[in-house]
Amino acid sequence: MGASRSAGRRLLAWYRRNRRDLPWRRTKDPYAIWVSEMMLQQTRVVAVIPYYERFLARFPDVHALARARIDDVLALWSGLGYYRRARHLHEAARRVSRDGFPRSEAHWRELPGIGPYAAAAIASIAFGERAAAVDGNVIRVLSRLNATHAPVRELAQAWISSRSPGDFNQAVMELGATVCTPKAPLCPRCPLSSSCAGRHDPLRYPAPRARKRITEERLSVALVVRGGKVQLRRRPETGLLAGMWELPPARPRGAPLAVVRHCVLDRRQVISVYPGRPRRGARFFGDLSRVPLTAAARKCVVRLLG
Ligand code: SF4
């Protein structure tokens, strides 16, 4: 029972027959794999694919990214959220372009924005290092497989195949994403069901996490359009959404043009958009696809201007 070698072999065979054909699975290029791992943090696969493809078309290798201006990187990331990932990726690309790619999980972790999960994923997939990448999917699969509420990092490291660690990591994640799902695991179709100690009551595992408190935030912003261009202001260079562009604040007066809802981290924003006047020193932008715009601002503009 549990995470045995034979279960691991079945899992790998299942993965090779059933894996989704994703663009970052067609390459061993460490740069491309690194970009995909950064984009996939906190973001769904279907949302990442077009961003990944555009990003690699514009910055095809680490040197191209290192040479880019941060505003161009952020503009391409705009809409994907968690912009700190893009800043870290850009900063790390400058180091890698100068010093070369890290060759071990431990060295990947020294780069900005790369934690234990991403370091292990990149080192195993691109360089074949036997390092277990433990994300939420992996925790769920291993907790159920072993019917445990205890931490599973050591179990994951002991279980990982030494011959195909990159495929193995991806196989556990793929099983968690497509079969051993959080609310409705498909146990009869699971390649591990005969070894799974938790299959009779899978929803007991893993231990439930404390829920985050969501706070509601009410904002008022101004939409000012002049000659087909939209007025924007830049956020401060530090803190949340640092350096991104957004609609300037407005004083609520009369009925708003639109009310837009947006979630960012643990905040639920209710944004009322009002007509406004040009502010002194404001900047107007025409082609917003080239501007690092916050996702909330993009939503407001799209709602009102299409
Ligand atoms: Fe998850 Fe069910 Fe497979 Fe166990 S048998 S790993 S609970 S899908």
Short mmCIF file of C-alpha atoms and ligand atoms in Angstrom, two decimals:
data_model
loop_
_atom_site.label_atom_id
_atom_site.label_comp_id
_atom_site.label_asym_id
_atom_site.label_seq_id
_atom_site.Cartn_x
_atom_site.Cartn_y
_atom_site.Cartn_z
CA MET A 1 0.00 0.00 0.00
CA GLY A 2 1.05 3.61 -0.42
CA ALA A 3 3.91 5.10 -2.39
CA SER A 4 5.65 1.85 -3.43
CA ARG A 5 7.99 1.28 -6.36
CA SER A 6 5.40 -0.68 -8.32
CA ALA A 7 2.88 2.12 -7.78
CA GLY A 8 5.50 4.53 -9.12
CA ARG A 9 6.00 2.40 -12.24
CA ARG A 10 2.26 2.30 -12.89
CA LEU A 11 2.04 6.03 -12.41
CA LEU A 12 4.81 6.70 -14.93
CA ALA A 13 3.27 4.34 -17.50
CA TRP A 14 -0.10 6.04 -17.01
CA TYR A 15 1.47 9.48 -17.42
CA ARG A 16 3.18 8.56 -20.65
CA ARG A 17 -0.10 7.36 -22.13
CA ASN A 18 -2.36 10.10 -20.78
CA ARG A 19 -0.44 13.32 -20.31
CA ARG A 20 -1.87 16.51 -21.73
CA ASP A 21 0.08 17.90 -24.64
CA LEU A 22 1.24 21.21 -23.19
CA PRO A 23 3.73 23.50 -24.96
CA TRP A 24 6.32 23.37 -22.16
CA ARG A 25 6.27 19.58 -22.25
CA ARG A 26 7.64 19.60 -25.79
CA THR A 27 11.01 21.02 -24.75
CA LYS A 28 13.97 20.39 -22.48
CA ASP A 29 15.13 24.01 -22.76
CA PRO A 30 15.69 25.12 -19.15
CA TYR A 31 14.70 28.70 -19.98
CA ALA A 32 11.33 27.68 -21.46
CA ILE A 33 10.65 25.31 -18.57
CA TRP A 34 11.59 28.03 -16.09
CA VAL A 35 9.22 30.55 -17.75
CA SER A 36 6.39 28.00 -17.65
CA GLU A 37 6.97 27.21 -13.96
CA MET A 38 6.89 30.90 -13.07
CA MET A 39 3.67 31.45 -15.02
CA LEU A 40 1.97 28.36 -13.63
CA GLN A 41 2.33 29.48 -10.01
CA GLN A 42 -1.17 30.33 -8.77
CA THR A 43 -2.48 30.29 -12.35
CA ARG A 44 -4.44 27.71 -14.32
CA VAL A 45 -2.88 25.88 -17.26
CA VAL A 46 -5.42 27.12 -19.83
CA ALA A 47 -4.82 30.73 -18.80
CA VAL A 48 -1.04 30.33 -19.03
CA ILE A 49 -0.76 28.81 -22.54
CA PRO A 50 -1.31 32.00 -24.63
CA TYR A 51 0.91 34.07 -22.30
CA TYR A 52 3.65 31.46 -22.46
CA GLU A 53 3.54 31.35 -26.24
CA ARG A 54 3.58 35.15 -26.62
CA PHE A 55 6.37 35.49 -24.07
CA LEU A 56 8.63 32.96 -25.78
CA ALA A 57 7.91 34.45 -29.20
CA ARG A 58 9.02 37.88 -27.91
CA PHE A 59 11.86 36.71 -25.62
CA PRO A 60 13.00 33.41 -27.14
CA ASP A 61 15.98 32.92 -24.84
CA VAL A 62 17.36 34.11 -21.54
CA HIS A 63 19.61 36.70 -23.18
CA ALA A 64 16.67 38.31 -24.98
CA LEU A 65 14.79 38.53 -21.68
CA ALA A 66 17.84 39.92 -19.88
CA ARG A 67 18.17 42.69 -22.49
CA ALA A 68 14.46 43.64 -22.32
CA ARG A 69 13.09 46.66 -20.48
CA ILE A 70 11.06 45.71 -17.41
CA ASP A 71 8.07 47.64 -18.76
CA ASP A 72 8.01 45.45 -21.87
CA VAL A 73 8.17 42.33 -19.70
CA LEU A 74 5.35 43.57 -17.47
CA ALA A 75 3.26 44.55 -20.49
CA LEU A 76 3.49 41.00 -21.82
CA TRP A 77 2.62 39.65 -18.37
CA SER A 78 -0.30 42.04 -18.01
CA GLY A 79 -3.49 40.12 -17.18
CA LEU A 80 -1.69 37.09 -15.76
CA GLY A 81 -1.49 38.64 -12.28
CA TYR A 82 1.12 38.27 -9.52
CA TYR A 83 3.48 40.67 -11.30
CA ARG A 84 6.24 40.13 -8.82
CA ARG A 85 6.87 36.85 -10.68
CA ALA A 86 7.68 38.81 -13.85
CA ARG A 87 10.01 41.18 -12.00
CA HIS A 88 11.84 38.27 -10.39
CA LEU A 89 12.07 36.40 -13.67
CA HIS A 90 13.56 39.44 -15.37
CA GLU A 91 16.05 40.06 -12.58
CA ALA A 92 17.05 36.38 -12.49
CA ALA A 93 17.40 36.30 -16.30
CA ARG A 94 20.04 39.05 -16.05
CA ARG A 95 22.04 36.91 -13.64
CA VAL A 96 21.65 33.72 -15.69
CA SER A 97 22.53 35.52 -18.91
CA ARG A 98 25.79 36.60 -17.24
CA ASP A 99 26.64 33.48 -15.19
CA GLY A 100 24.90 30.60 -17.01
CA PHE A 101 22.10 28.30 -15.87
CA PRO A 102 22.27 26.89 -12.35
CA ARG A 103 23.05 23.18 -12.48
CA SER A 104 21.42 22.01 -9.26
CA GLU A 105 18.19 22.48 -7.38
CA ALA A 106 20.09 24.24 -4.57
CA HIS A 107 21.57 26.75 -7.03
CA TRP A 108 18.22 27.42 -8.71
CA ARG A 109 16.88 28.39 -5.30
CA GLU A 110 19.43 31.18 -5.08
CA LEU A 111 17.71 33.04 -7.92
CA PRO A 112 15.00 35.59 -7.07
CA GLY A 113 11.48 34.23 -7.15
CA ILE A 114 12.46 30.57 -7.18
CA GLY A 115 11.30 28.58 -4.16
CA PRO A 116 11.77 24.89 -3.34
CA TYR A 117 8.92 23.75 -5.61
CA ALA A 118 10.05 25.62 -8.74
CA ALA A 119 13.72 24.77 -8.16
CA ALA A 120 12.93 21.06 -7.94
CA ALA A 121 10.59 21.16 -10.93
CA ILE A 122 13.14 22.91 -13.18
CA ALA A 123 16.14 20.88 -11.97
CA SER A 124 14.31 17.58 -12.47
CA ILE A 125 12.62 18.33 -15.80
CA ALA A 126 15.46 20.21 -17.50
CA PHE A 127 18.51 18.56 -15.89
CA GLY A 128 17.25 15.16 -14.65
CA GLU A 129 18.03 15.84 -10.99
CA ARG A 130 16.26 13.56 -8.51
CA ALA A 131 14.47 16.33 -6.63
CA ALA A 132 10.81 16.02 -5.65
CA ALA A 133 8.66 19.05 -6.57
CA VAL A 134 5.94 19.31 -3.95
CA ASP A 135 2.94 21.50 -4.80
CA GLY A 136 -0.71 21.29 -3.75
CA ASN A 137 -1.46 18.49 -6.24
CA VAL A 138 1.44 16.39 -4.98
CA ILE A 139 0.48 16.93 -1.34
CA ARG A 140 -3.06 15.78 -2.10
CA VAL A 141 -2.02 12.64 -4.03
CA LEU A 142 0.56 11.54 -1.45
CA SER A 143 -1.68 12.30 1.52
CA ARG A 144 -4.45 10.17 0.04
CA LEU A 145 -2.17 7.42 -1.21
CA ASN A 146 -0.72 7.01 2.27
CA ALA A 147 -3.87 8.01 4.19
CA THR A 148 -1.92 10.54 6.20
CA HIS A 149 -2.36 14.03 7.56
CA ALA A 150 1.37 14.33 8.19
CA PRO A 151 3.73 16.37 5.94
CA VAL A 152 4.61 14.42 2.78
CA ARG A 153 7.80 16.10 1.54
CA GLU A 154 10.04 13.26 2.69
CA LEU A 155 7.68 10.64 1.27
CA ALA A 156 7.77 12.47 -2.07
CA GLN A 157 11.57 12.57 -2.09
CA ALA A 158 11.82 8.86 -1.21
CA TRP A 159 9.27 7.90 -3.90
CA ILE A 160 10.61 9.81 -6.89
CA SER A 161 12.08 7.73 -9.69
CA SER A 162 15.82 8.06 -10.16
CA ARG A 163 15.59 7.18 -13.88
CA SER A 164 12.97 9.74 -14.89
CA PRO A 165 12.61 12.29 -12.10
CA GLY A 166 11.25 15.03 -14.37
CA ASP A 167 8.52 12.81 -15.81
CA PHE A 168 7.83 11.42 -12.36
CA ASN A 169 7.26 14.86 -10.84
CA GLN A 170 5.00 15.79 -13.72
CA ALA A 171 3.15 12.47 -13.42
CA VAL A 172 2.22 13.06 -9.77
CA MET A 173 1.13 16.63 -10.57
CA GLU A 174 -0.85 15.46 -13.61
CA LEU A 175 -2.62 12.80 -11.55
CA GLY A 176 -3.51 15.42 -8.96
CA ALA A 177 -4.75 17.86 -11.61
CA THR A 178 -6.83 15.42 -13.68
CA VAL A 179 -7.72 12.32 -11.59
CA CYS A 180 -7.05 12.82 -7.88
CA THR A 181 -8.83 16.17 -7.92
CA PRO A 182 -9.71 18.09 -4.73
CA LYS A 183 -13.48 17.52 -4.64
CA ALA A 184 -14.26 14.61 -6.96
CA PRO A 185 -11.37 12.15 -7.27
CA LEU A 186 -11.88 9.55 -10.01
CA CYS A 187 -10.63 6.57 -7.98
CA PRO A 188 -11.97 3.82 -10.30
CA ARG A 189 -9.90 5.35 -13.15
CA CYS A 190 -6.77 5.92 -11.09
CA PRO A 191 -3.63 3.91 -11.84
CA LEU A 192 -2.81 3.93 -8.11
CA SER A 193 -6.17 2.75 -6.79
CA SER A 194 -4.95 -0.76 -5.90
CA SER A 195 -2.18 0.79 -3.75
CA CYS A 196 -4.15 3.69 -2.31
CA ALA A 197 -4.74 3.57 1.44
CA GLY A 198 -7.09 6.56 1.29
CA ARG A 199 -9.33 5.54 -1.63
CA HIS A 200 -12.33 4.60 0.55
CA ASP A 201 -12.53 8.09 2.02
CA PRO A 202 -10.28 10.30 -0.15
CA LEU A 203 -11.84 13.61 0.88
CA ARG A 204 -10.46 13.14 4.42
CA TYR A 205 -7.00 13.89 3.00
CA PRO A 206 -5.03 16.09 3.17
CA ALA A 207 -5.84 17.87 6.42
CA PRO A 208 -8.03 20.92 5.66
CA ARG A 209 -6.22 24.25 5.56
CA ALA A 210 -7.39 27.30 7.45
CA ARG A 211 -9.47 29.48 5.12
CA LYS A 212 -8.11 32.87 4.20
CA ARG A 213 -10.23 35.82 5.26
CA ILE A 214 -11.42 37.68 2.20
CA THR A 215 -11.90 41.40 2.65
CA GLU A 216 -14.00 43.60 0.42
CA GLU A 217 -12.51 46.83 -0.90
CA ARG A 218 -14.60 49.56 -2.59
CA LEU A 219 -12.73 51.78 -5.04
CA SER A 220 -13.66 54.65 -7.32
CA VAL A 221 -11.62 55.30 -10.45
CA ALA A 222 -11.87 57.73 -13.35
CA LEU A 223 -12.00 56.82 -17.02
CA VAL A 224 -10.80 59.74 -19.09
CA VAL A 225 -10.46 59.30 -22.85
CA ARG A 226 -8.91 61.93 -25.10
CA GLY A 227 -8.35 61.43 -28.80
CA GLY A 228 -8.85 57.69 -28.42
CA LYS A 229 -6.23 57.53 -25.63
CA VAL A 230 -6.84 56.57 -22.00
CA GLN A 231 -5.48 58.44 -19.01
CA LEU A 232 -3.41 56.28 -16.66
CA ARG A 233 -1.24 56.77 -13.61
CA ARG A 234 1.71 54.72 -12.49
CA ARG A 235 1.69 52.87 -9.15
CA PRO A 236 4.62 53.33 -6.76
CA GLU A 237 7.82 51.38 -7.44
CA THR A 238 7.40 49.27 -4.30
CA GLY A 239 4.54 47.26 -2.83
CA LEU A 240 1.62 45.52 -4.50
CA LEU A 241 1.57 45.82 -8.32
CA ALA A 242 4.71 47.95 -8.18
CA GLY A 243 5.29 50.11 -11.25
CA MET A 244 2.11 48.97 -13.04
CA TRP A 245 -0.27 51.46 -14.66
CA GLU A 246 -3.87 51.90 -13.53
CA LEU A 247 -6.88 54.22 -13.82
CA PRO A 248 -6.49 57.21 -11.48
CA PRO A 249 -8.74 57.53 -8.43
CA ALA A 250 -12.00 59.48 -8.76
CA ARG A 251 -14.35 61.29 -6.46
CA PRO A 252 -17.73 59.51 -6.68
CA ARG A 253 -20.28 61.82 -8.22
CA GLY A 254 -23.63 60.63 -9.58
CA ALA A 255 -24.07 57.18 -11.03
CA PRO A 256 -20.94 55.28 -12.10
CA LEU A 257 -20.43 54.33 -15.73
CA ALA A 258 -19.84 50.75 -14.63
CA VAL A 259 -19.16 48.65 -11.55
CA VAL A 260 -16.43 46.06 -12.04
CA ARG A 261 -15.59 43.24 -9.65
CA HIS A 262 -12.06 41.95 -9.35
CA CYS A 263 -10.16 39.65 -6.96
CA VAL A 264 -6.54 40.29 -6.06
CA LEU A 265 -4.85 38.14 -3.41
CA ASP A 266 -7.21 38.11 -0.42
CA ARG A 267 -9.19 41.17 -1.49
CA ARG A 268 -12.44 41.33 -3.39
CA GLN A 269 -12.54 44.69 -5.10
CA VAL A 270 -15.72 46.45 -6.17
CA ILE A 271 -14.58 49.18 -8.54
CA SER A 272 -16.93 51.98 -9.56
CA VAL A 273 -15.80 53.72 -12.74
CA TYR A 274 -16.77 57.40 -13.13
CA PRO A 275 -16.22 59.88 -15.93
CA GLY A 276 -13.40 62.27 -15.06
CA ARG A 277 -11.22 65.16 -16.22
CA PRO A 278 -7.58 65.05 -17.26
CA ARG A 279 -5.28 65.43 -14.23
CA ARG A 280 -2.24 67.64 -14.28
CA GLY A 281 0.78 65.64 -15.43
CA ALA A 282 -1.38 62.66 -16.41
CA ARG A 283 -0.25 60.43 -19.25
CA PHE A 284 -2.47 59.15 -22.02
CA PHE A 285 -1.92 55.83 -23.78
CA GLY A 286 -3.31 54.57 -27.07
CA ASP A 287 -2.15 50.97 -27.61
CA LEU A 288 -2.80 49.46 -24.18
CA SER A 289 -1.47 46.06 -25.22
CA ARG A 290 2.02 47.53 -24.84
CA VAL A 291 1.38 48.99 -21.38
CA PRO A 292 1.93 47.06 -18.12
CA LEU A 293 -1.64 47.60 -16.98
CA THR A 294 -3.12 46.12 -13.80
CA ALA A 295 -5.69 43.40 -14.45
CA ALA A 296 -8.34 45.50 -12.68
CA ALA A 297 -7.68 48.50 -14.94
CA ARG A 298 -7.73 46.28 -18.03
CA LYS A 299 -11.10 44.88 -16.97
CA CYS A 300 -12.54 48.38 -16.51
CA VAL A 301 -11.26 49.58 -19.88
CA VAL A 302 -12.47 46.48 -21.70
CA ARG A 303 -15.90 46.75 -20.05
CA LEU A 304 -16.35 50.36 -21.13
CA LEU A 305 -14.38 50.68 -24.35
CA GLY A 306 -14.29 47.11 -25.62
FE1 SF4 B 1 -6.49 9.74 -5.40
FE2 SF4 B 1 -8.41 7.91 -5.54
FE3 SF4 B 1 -6.13 7.60 -6.88
FE4 SF4 B 1 -6.16 7.36 -4.26
S1 SF4 B 1 -7.22 6.05 -5.74
S2 SF4 B 1 -4.64 8.47 -5.47
S3 SF4 B 1 -7.65 8.91 -3.71
S4 SF4 B 1 -7.67 9.20 -7.24
#
